[in-house]
Amino acid sequence: MSGAARHIPVLVVLPPRALLLDLAGPLEVLRIAGTVQDRVGFAVAYAAPRALTRCSIGLDLGGAGPLPETVADGTVVLLPGSATQVLGDGPAGAPDADAEAKIVAWLRVAVRPGHIVATVCEGALLAARAGLLDGYVCTTHHASCDRLRAAAPGARVVDNRLFVQDRDRFSSAGVTAGIDLMLHLVAEWAGPATAVAVARTLVVYMRRGPDDPQLSPWLEGRSHLHPAVHRAQDAIAADPARDWSPALLGRVAGASPRNLARLFRLHAGMTVTDAVNRSRVALARDLIAQSDLGLERVAERAGFGSARHMRRVWRQFHAAAPSRLRAGPADGASAPVRPRHPARHPSLRAERSNPG
């Protein structure tokens, strides 16, 4: 990753009885994301109140540094949860409570505006005790939501959510939901195609949180394992504006056009034409929201023949007209956190460096 355009600092704080999957799942997402693209890298450091941290499966984790006096701006502070009881050990005791209190006291002082806090499972309870969730919408493991409400009376705790994003606070439900949260963040930082590639490597579904109003068009139809369809979808996502004839896409996928059409319907639940149109509309949405291009230029960049053609295809997927995107949010909801990362698609990166 030495050639990465930017590096995102991530500080992982290890609590006593750290739930190993809370820790390993999100960090594996970052590790794999660093191997499948070179635009964004991750500088991960570990800190703990103890030199050795006994994790949930009874293994001692060493190598973490002490809780630092300061945290650099732009750092993602990741708080994994703790197991109630470690494999082979008795229940938690006073030393664990002291270690948790040290983390809470450190969080109160160290976390400032400009930091992103991401919690997995009961890591939200540590953030809540430090006052970091007051005024935010958040969630945690379904068995701990009431405890989170008690610890953060100034927060709005929501149940039955995979993860919740509220400005610079990201909280997720238990255990494997940390993978979903980190896939979401990787999609924000390095683009949806990177998140899809990571999900495929981990053999997990690429999901968004149930608090999102709809599935991302970059990710629709990707919850399958067929390599030929994935090759075609990767190619379309990388260059939606290309003239994707059935013959060309078949050569990319390694299947005949007729067989590829059958495979798309069977595994992606859509036609090849729908897949191309969804990606083009998604690119057009990003161009409209993140640039000042007129609709004719947007249509051209997104692969449509004209703005009229784009509107006709747009209506198949969205009730509101393209121009409504530039009206701004109507409900006053908080905008997603986008911590100084490259644009989601190569066409947008080019647009920002070459305005006009």
Coordinates of C-alpha atoms in Angstrom, one line a residue:
M1 CA 0.0 0.0 0.0
S2 CA 3.0 2.3 -0.3
G3 CA 1.5 3.8 -3.4
A4 CA -1.9 4.6 -1.9
A5 CA -3.2 8.1 -2.5
R6 CA -4.2 8.6 1.1
H7 CA -4.1 6.7 4.4
I8 CA -6.8 6.6 6.9
P9 CA -5.6 6.3 10.5
V10 CA -7.5 3.7 12.6
L11 CA -7.0 3.3 16.3
V12 CA -8.5 0.1 17.7
V13 CA -9.0 0.3 21.5
L14 CA -9.0 -3.2 23.1
P15 CA -11.3 -3.6 26.1
P16 CA -10.9 -6.4 28.6
R17 CA -12.4 -9.7 27.4
A18 CA -12.4 -8.3 23.9
L19 CA -14.8 -10.2 21.7
L20 CA -12.5 -11.5 19.1
L21 CA -14.9 -11.5 16.2
D22 CA -15.8 -7.8 16.9
L23 CA -12.1 -7.1 16.5
A24 CA -11.0 -9.5 13.7
G25 CA -14.1 -9.0 11.4
P26 CA -13.8 -5.3 10.8
L27 CA -10.0 -5.4 10.6
E28 CA -10.0 -8.2 8.0
V29 CA -12.3 -6.0 5.9
L30 CA -9.6 -3.2 6.1
R31 CA -6.8 -5.7 5.4
I32 CA -8.5 -7.0 2.3
A33 CA -9.5 -3.6 1.1
G34 CA -5.9 -2.6 1.1
T35 CA -5.0 -5.5 -1.2
V36 CA -7.7 -5.0 -3.8
Q37 CA -7.1 -1.3 -4.6
D38 CA -4.3 1.3 -4.2
R39 CA -6.3 4.6 -3.8
V40 CA -6.9 4.3 0.0
G41 CA -4.7 2.6 2.6
F42 CA -5.3 2.1 6.3
A43 CA -2.8 2.8 9.1
V44 CA -4.0 0.7 12.0
A45 CA -2.7 1.0 15.5
Y46 CA -3.9 -0.8 18.7
A47 CA -4.1 0.6 22.2
A48 CA -5.2 -0.9 25.5
P49 CA -5.2 -0.2 29.2
R50 CA -3.2 -3.3 29.8
A51 CA -0.1 -4.8 28.2
L52 CA -2.0 -8.1 27.6
T53 CA -5.7 -8.3 26.8
R54 CA -7.4 -11.6 27.4
C55 CA -9.9 -12.0 24.5
S56 CA -13.2 -13.8 24.5
I57 CA -11.7 -17.2 23.4
G58 CA -9.1 -17.2 26.2
L59 CA -6.2 -16.0 24.1
D60 CA -3.9 -13.2 25.4
L61 CA -3.5 -10.4 22.8
G62 CA -0.2 -8.5 23.1
G63 CA 1.5 -5.8 21.1
A64 CA -1.0 -3.0 21.8
G65 CA 0.4 0.3 22.9
P66 CA -0.9 2.3 25.8
L67 CA -3.8 4.6 25.4
P68 CA -2.3 7.6 23.7
E69 CA -2.3 11.1 25.1
T70 CA -3.6 12.6 21.8
V71 CA -5.3 11.2 18.7
A72 CA -4.6 12.7 15.3
D73 CA -7.3 14.5 13.4
G74 CA -9.2 12.2 11.0
T75 CA -8.6 9.1 13.0
V76 CA -11.3 6.4 13.2
V77 CA -11.5 5.2 16.8
L78 CA -12.8 1.6 16.7
L79 CA -14.4 0.3 19.9
P80 CA -15.1 -3.5 19.8
G81 CA -17.2 -5.1 22.4
S82 CA -16.5 -7.5 25.3
A83 CA -17.6 -11.0 26.1
T84 CA -19.5 -11.5 29.4
Q85 CA -17.3 -14.4 30.2
V86 CA -14.0 -15.6 28.6
L87 CA -13.7 -19.1 27.4
G88 CA -12.3 -21.2 30.2
D89 CA -12.3 -18.3 32.7
G90 CA -14.7 -17.2 35.4
P91 CA -16.9 -14.1 35.1
A92 CA -15.5 -10.6 34.9
G93 CA -14.0 -9.1 38.1
A94 CA -12.8 -5.8 39.6
P95 CA -9.6 -5.6 37.5
D96 CA -11.8 -5.6 34.3
A97 CA -14.0 -2.9 35.7
D98 CA -10.9 -0.8 36.4
A99 CA -9.6 -1.3 32.8
E100 CA -13.0 -0.3 31.4
A101 CA -13.1 2.8 33.6
K102 CA -9.6 3.8 32.2
I103 CA -10.9 3.5 28.6
V104 CA -14.0 5.6 29.4
A105 CA -11.9 8.3 31.1
W106 CA -9.5 8.3 28.1
L107 CA -12.3 8.6 25.6
R108 CA -13.8 11.6 27.4
V109 CA -10.5 13.5 27.0
A110 CA -9.1 12.1 23.7
V111 CA -12.0 12.1 21.3
R112 CA -12.7 15.5 19.8
P113 CA -14.4 16.9 16.7
G114 CA -12.6 15.6 13.7
H115 CA -12.5 12.0 15.0
I116 CA -14.8 9.3 13.9
V117 CA -16.1 6.8 16.5
A118 CA -17.2 3.4 15.3
T119 CA -18.5 0.9 17.8
V120 CA -19.2 -2.8 17.5
C121 CA -21.6 -4.6 19.8
E122 CA -21.1 -3.5 23.4
G123 CA -18.3 -1.1 22.4
A124 CA -21.2 1.4 22.2
L125 CA -21.5 1.1 26.0
L126 CA -18.0 2.4 26.5
A127 CA -18.7 5.3 24.1
A128 CA -22.0 6.0 25.9
R129 CA -20.3 6.1 29.4
A130 CA -17.9 8.6 28.0
G131 CA -20.7 10.8 26.7
L132 CA -19.8 10.3 23.1
L133 CA -23.3 9.3 22.0
D134 CA -25.3 12.1 23.6
G135 CA -27.4 13.7 20.9
Y136 CA -26.8 10.9 18.4
V137 CA -28.8 8.0 17.0
C138 CA -27.1 4.7 17.8
T139 CA -27.6 1.0 18.3
T140 CA -25.9 -2.1 19.8
H141 CA -26.5 -5.8 20.2
H142 CA -30.2 -6.5 20.6
A143 CA -29.6 -7.9 24.1
S144 CA -27.9 -4.7 25.2
C145 CA -30.1 -2.0 23.9
D146 CA -31.7 -1.3 27.3
R147 CA -28.3 -1.1 28.9
L148 CA -27.3 1.4 26.2
R149 CA -30.3 3.5 26.9
A150 CA -29.5 3.6 30.6
A151 CA -25.8 4.5 29.8
A152 CA -26.7 7.2 27.3
P153 CA -30.0 8.9 28.3
G154 CA -29.1 11.7 25.9
A155 CA -28.9 9.4 22.9
R156 CA -31.7 7.9 20.7
V157 CA -31.1 4.2 20.8
V158 CA -32.8 2.2 18.0
D159 CA -33.6 -1.5 18.0
N160 CA -33.3 -4.0 15.2
R161 CA -30.7 -2.2 13.2
L162 CA -27.6 -3.8 11.6
F163 CA -25.8 -0.5 12.0
V164 CA -26.6 3.2 12.4
Q165 CA -24.7 6.1 10.9
D166 CA -25.3 9.5 12.5
R167 CA -22.7 12.1 11.4
D168 CA -19.3 11.1 12.9
R169 CA -20.7 8.3 15.0
F170 CA -21.1 4.7 13.6
S171 CA -22.6 2.0 15.8
S172 CA -23.4 -1.6 14.9
A173 CA -25.2 -4.5 16.4
G174 CA -23.5 -7.6 17.7
V175 CA -20.5 -9.6 16.5
T176 CA -20.7 -10.1 12.7
A177 CA -22.5 -6.7 12.2
G178 CA -19.0 -5.1 12.6
I179 CA -18.2 -6.6 9.2
D180 CA -21.2 -5.0 7.7
L181 CA -20.4 -1.6 9.3
M182 CA -16.8 -1.7 8.0
L183 CA -17.9 -2.8 4.5
H184 CA -20.1 0.3 4.5
L185 CA -17.2 2.5 5.6
V186 CA -14.9 1.0 2.9
A187 CA -17.6 1.7 0.3
E188 CA -17.6 5.4 1.5
W189 CA -13.8 5.7 1.5
A190 CA -12.7 3.5 -1.4
G191 CA -15.9 3.0 -3.5
P192 CA -18.6 0.4 -3.7
A193 CA -16.6 -1.8 -6.0
T194 CA -13.9 -2.2 -3.4
A195 CA -16.5 -3.1 -0.7
V196 CA -18.0 -5.7 -3.1
A197 CA -14.6 -7.2 -3.8
V198 CA -13.9 -7.5 0.0
A199 CA -17.3 -9.0 0.7
R200 CA -16.7 -11.6 -2.0
T201 CA -13.3 -12.5 -0.6
L202 CA -14.9 -12.9 2.9
V203 CA -17.7 -14.9 1.3
V204 CA -20.4 -12.7 2.9
Y205 CA -23.3 -10.9 1.5
M206 CA -22.7 -7.2 0.6
R207 CA -25.4 -5.5 2.6
R208 CA -26.4 -2.0 3.7
G209 CA -28.0 -1.3 7.1
P210 CA -31.8 -1.6 7.3
D211 CA -31.9 2.1 8.2
D212 CA -31.0 2.9 4.6
P213 CA -34.1 3.6 2.5
Q214 CA -33.0 1.4 -0.3
L215 CA -30.3 -0.9 -1.5
S216 CA -27.4 0.9 -3.2
P217 CA -27.7 0.4 -7.0
W218 CA -23.9 -0.3 -7.0
L219 CA -24.6 -3.3 -4.9
E220 CA -27.9 -4.7 -6.1
G221 CA -27.8 -8.2 -7.4
R222 CA -24.4 -8.9 -5.9
S223 CA -25.4 -11.4 -3.2
H224 CA -24.4 -14.5 -5.2
L225 CA -21.2 -16.4 -5.9
H226 CA -21.2 -16.9 -9.7
P227 CA -17.9 -15.8 -11.1
A228 CA -19.0 -15.0 -14.6
V229 CA -21.8 -12.7 -13.4
H230 CA -19.4 -11.1 -11.0
R231 CA -16.9 -10.4 -13.7
A232 CA -19.6 -8.8 -15.8
Q233 CA -20.9 -6.7 -12.9
D234 CA -17.4 -5.6 -12.0
A235 CA -16.7 -4.5 -15.5
I236 CA -20.0 -2.5 -15.7
A237 CA -19.4 -0.9 -12.3
A238 CA -15.9 0.1 -13.3
D239 CA -17.1 1.9 -16.5
P240 CA -20.9 2.3 -16.7
A241 CA -20.7 4.6 -19.6
R242 CA -19.1 2.1 -22.0
D243 CA -21.1 0.7 -24.8
W244 CA -21.7 -2.7 -23.3
S245 CA -22.9 -4.8 -26.2
P246 CA -23.9 -8.4 -25.4
A247 CA -20.9 -9.7 -27.3
L248 CA -18.4 -7.5 -25.5
L249 CA -19.8 -8.2 -22.0
G250 CA -19.9 -11.9 -22.9
R251 CA -16.2 -11.9 -23.7
V252 CA -15.4 -10.1 -20.4
A253 CA -17.5 -12.6 -18.5
G254 CA -16.3 -15.7 -20.4
A255 CA -19.8 -16.7 -21.4
S256 CA -21.9 -16.5 -24.5
P257 CA -24.3 -13.6 -24.6
R258 CA -27.3 -15.9 -24.4
N259 CA -25.8 -17.8 -21.5
L260 CA -24.8 -14.6 -19.7
A261 CA -28.3 -13.3 -20.0
R262 CA -29.7 -16.5 -18.5
L263 CA -27.1 -16.3 -15.7
F264 CA -28.0 -12.7 -14.9
R265 CA -31.6 -13.5 -14.5
L266 CA -30.9 -16.6 -12.4
H267 CA -28.2 -15.2 -10.1
A268 CA -28.6 -11.4 -10.1
G269 CA -32.4 -11.3 -10.4
M270 CA -32.3 -8.8 -13.3
T271 CA -31.5 -8.6 -17.0
V272 CA -28.1 -7.4 -18.3
T273 CA -29.8 -4.3 -19.6
D274 CA -31.2 -3.5 -16.2
A275 CA -27.7 -4.0 -14.6
V276 CA -26.2 -1.5 -17.1
N277 CA -29.0 1.0 -16.6
R278 CA -28.8 0.8 -12.8
S279 CA -25.1 1.5 -12.8
R280 CA -25.5 4.4 -15.3
V281 CA -28.3 5.9 -13.2
A282 CA -26.2 5.5 -10.1
L283 CA -23.3 7.3 -11.7
A284 CA -25.7 10.0 -12.9
R285 CA -27.0 10.5 -9.4
D286 CA -23.4 10.9 -8.1
L287 CA -22.5 13.4 -10.9
I288 CA -25.7 15.4 -10.2
A289 CA -25.2 15.5 -6.4
Q290 CA -21.4 16.0 -6.5
S291 CA -20.8 18.3 -9.5
D292 CA -22.2 21.3 -11.2
L293 CA -22.6 19.7 -14.6
G294 CA -25.7 20.3 -16.6
L295 CA -28.0 17.4 -17.2
E296 CA -26.9 17.0 -20.8
R297 CA -23.2 16.7 -19.7
V298 CA -24.3 14.3 -16.9
A299 CA -26.2 12.1 -19.4
E300 CA -23.1 12.1 -21.7
R301 CA -20.7 11.2 -18.8
A302 CA -23.1 8.4 -17.6
G303 CA -23.4 6.8 -21.0
F304 CA -26.9 8.0 -22.0
G305 CA -27.5 9.3 -25.5
S306 CA -29.2 12.4 -24.2
A307 CA -30.8 14.0 -21.2
R308 CA -34.1 12.9 -22.5
H309 CA -32.9 9.3 -22.7
M310 CA -31.5 9.6 -19.2
R311 CA -34.8 10.9 -17.8
R312 CA -36.7 8.0 -19.5
V313 CA -34.4 5.4 -17.9
W314 CA -34.3 7.3 -14.6
R315 CA -38.1 7.0 -14.3
Q316 CA -37.8 3.2 -14.2
F317 CA -36.0 3.5 -10.9
H318 CA -36.9 6.8 -9.2
A319 CA -40.1 8.7 -8.8
A320 CA -38.5 12.1 -8.4
A321 CA -36.9 13.8 -11.3
P322 CA -33.0 14.1 -11.6
S323 CA -33.2 17.9 -10.9
R324 CA -34.7 17.2 -7.5
L325 CA -31.3 15.9 -6.3
R326 CA -29.9 19.4 -6.2
A327 CA -32.8 20.8 -4.1
G328 CA -31.1 19.5 -0.9
P329 CA -32.5 17.2 1.8
A330 CA -36.1 18.0 2.7
D331 CA -36.3 16.3 6.1
G332 CA -33.3 17.9 7.9
A333 CA -31.6 14.6 8.3
S334 CA -27.9 14.6 9.0
A335 CA -25.7 14.1 6.0
P336 CA -23.5 11.1 5.8
V337 CA -19.9 11.5 7.1
R338 CA -17.5 11.6 4.2
P339 CA -14.1 12.1 5.9
R340 CA -12.0 13.6 3.1
H341 CA -12.0 10.5 0.8
P342 CA -11.7 10.2 -2.9
A343 CA -15.0 10.3 -4.9
R344 CA -16.9 7.1 -5.3
H345 CA -16.3 6.6 -8.9
P346 CA -13.4 7.3 -11.3
S347 CA -15.5 9.5 -13.4
L348 CA -16.2 11.7 -10.4
R349 CA -12.5 11.9 -9.5
A350 CA -11.7 13.0 -13.0
E351 CA -14.5 15.6 -12.8
R352 CA -13.1 17.1 -9.7
S353 CA -9.6 17.4 -11.1
N354 CA -10.8 18.6 -14.5
P355 CA -13.8 20.9 -13.9
G356 CA -15.9 22.1 -16.7

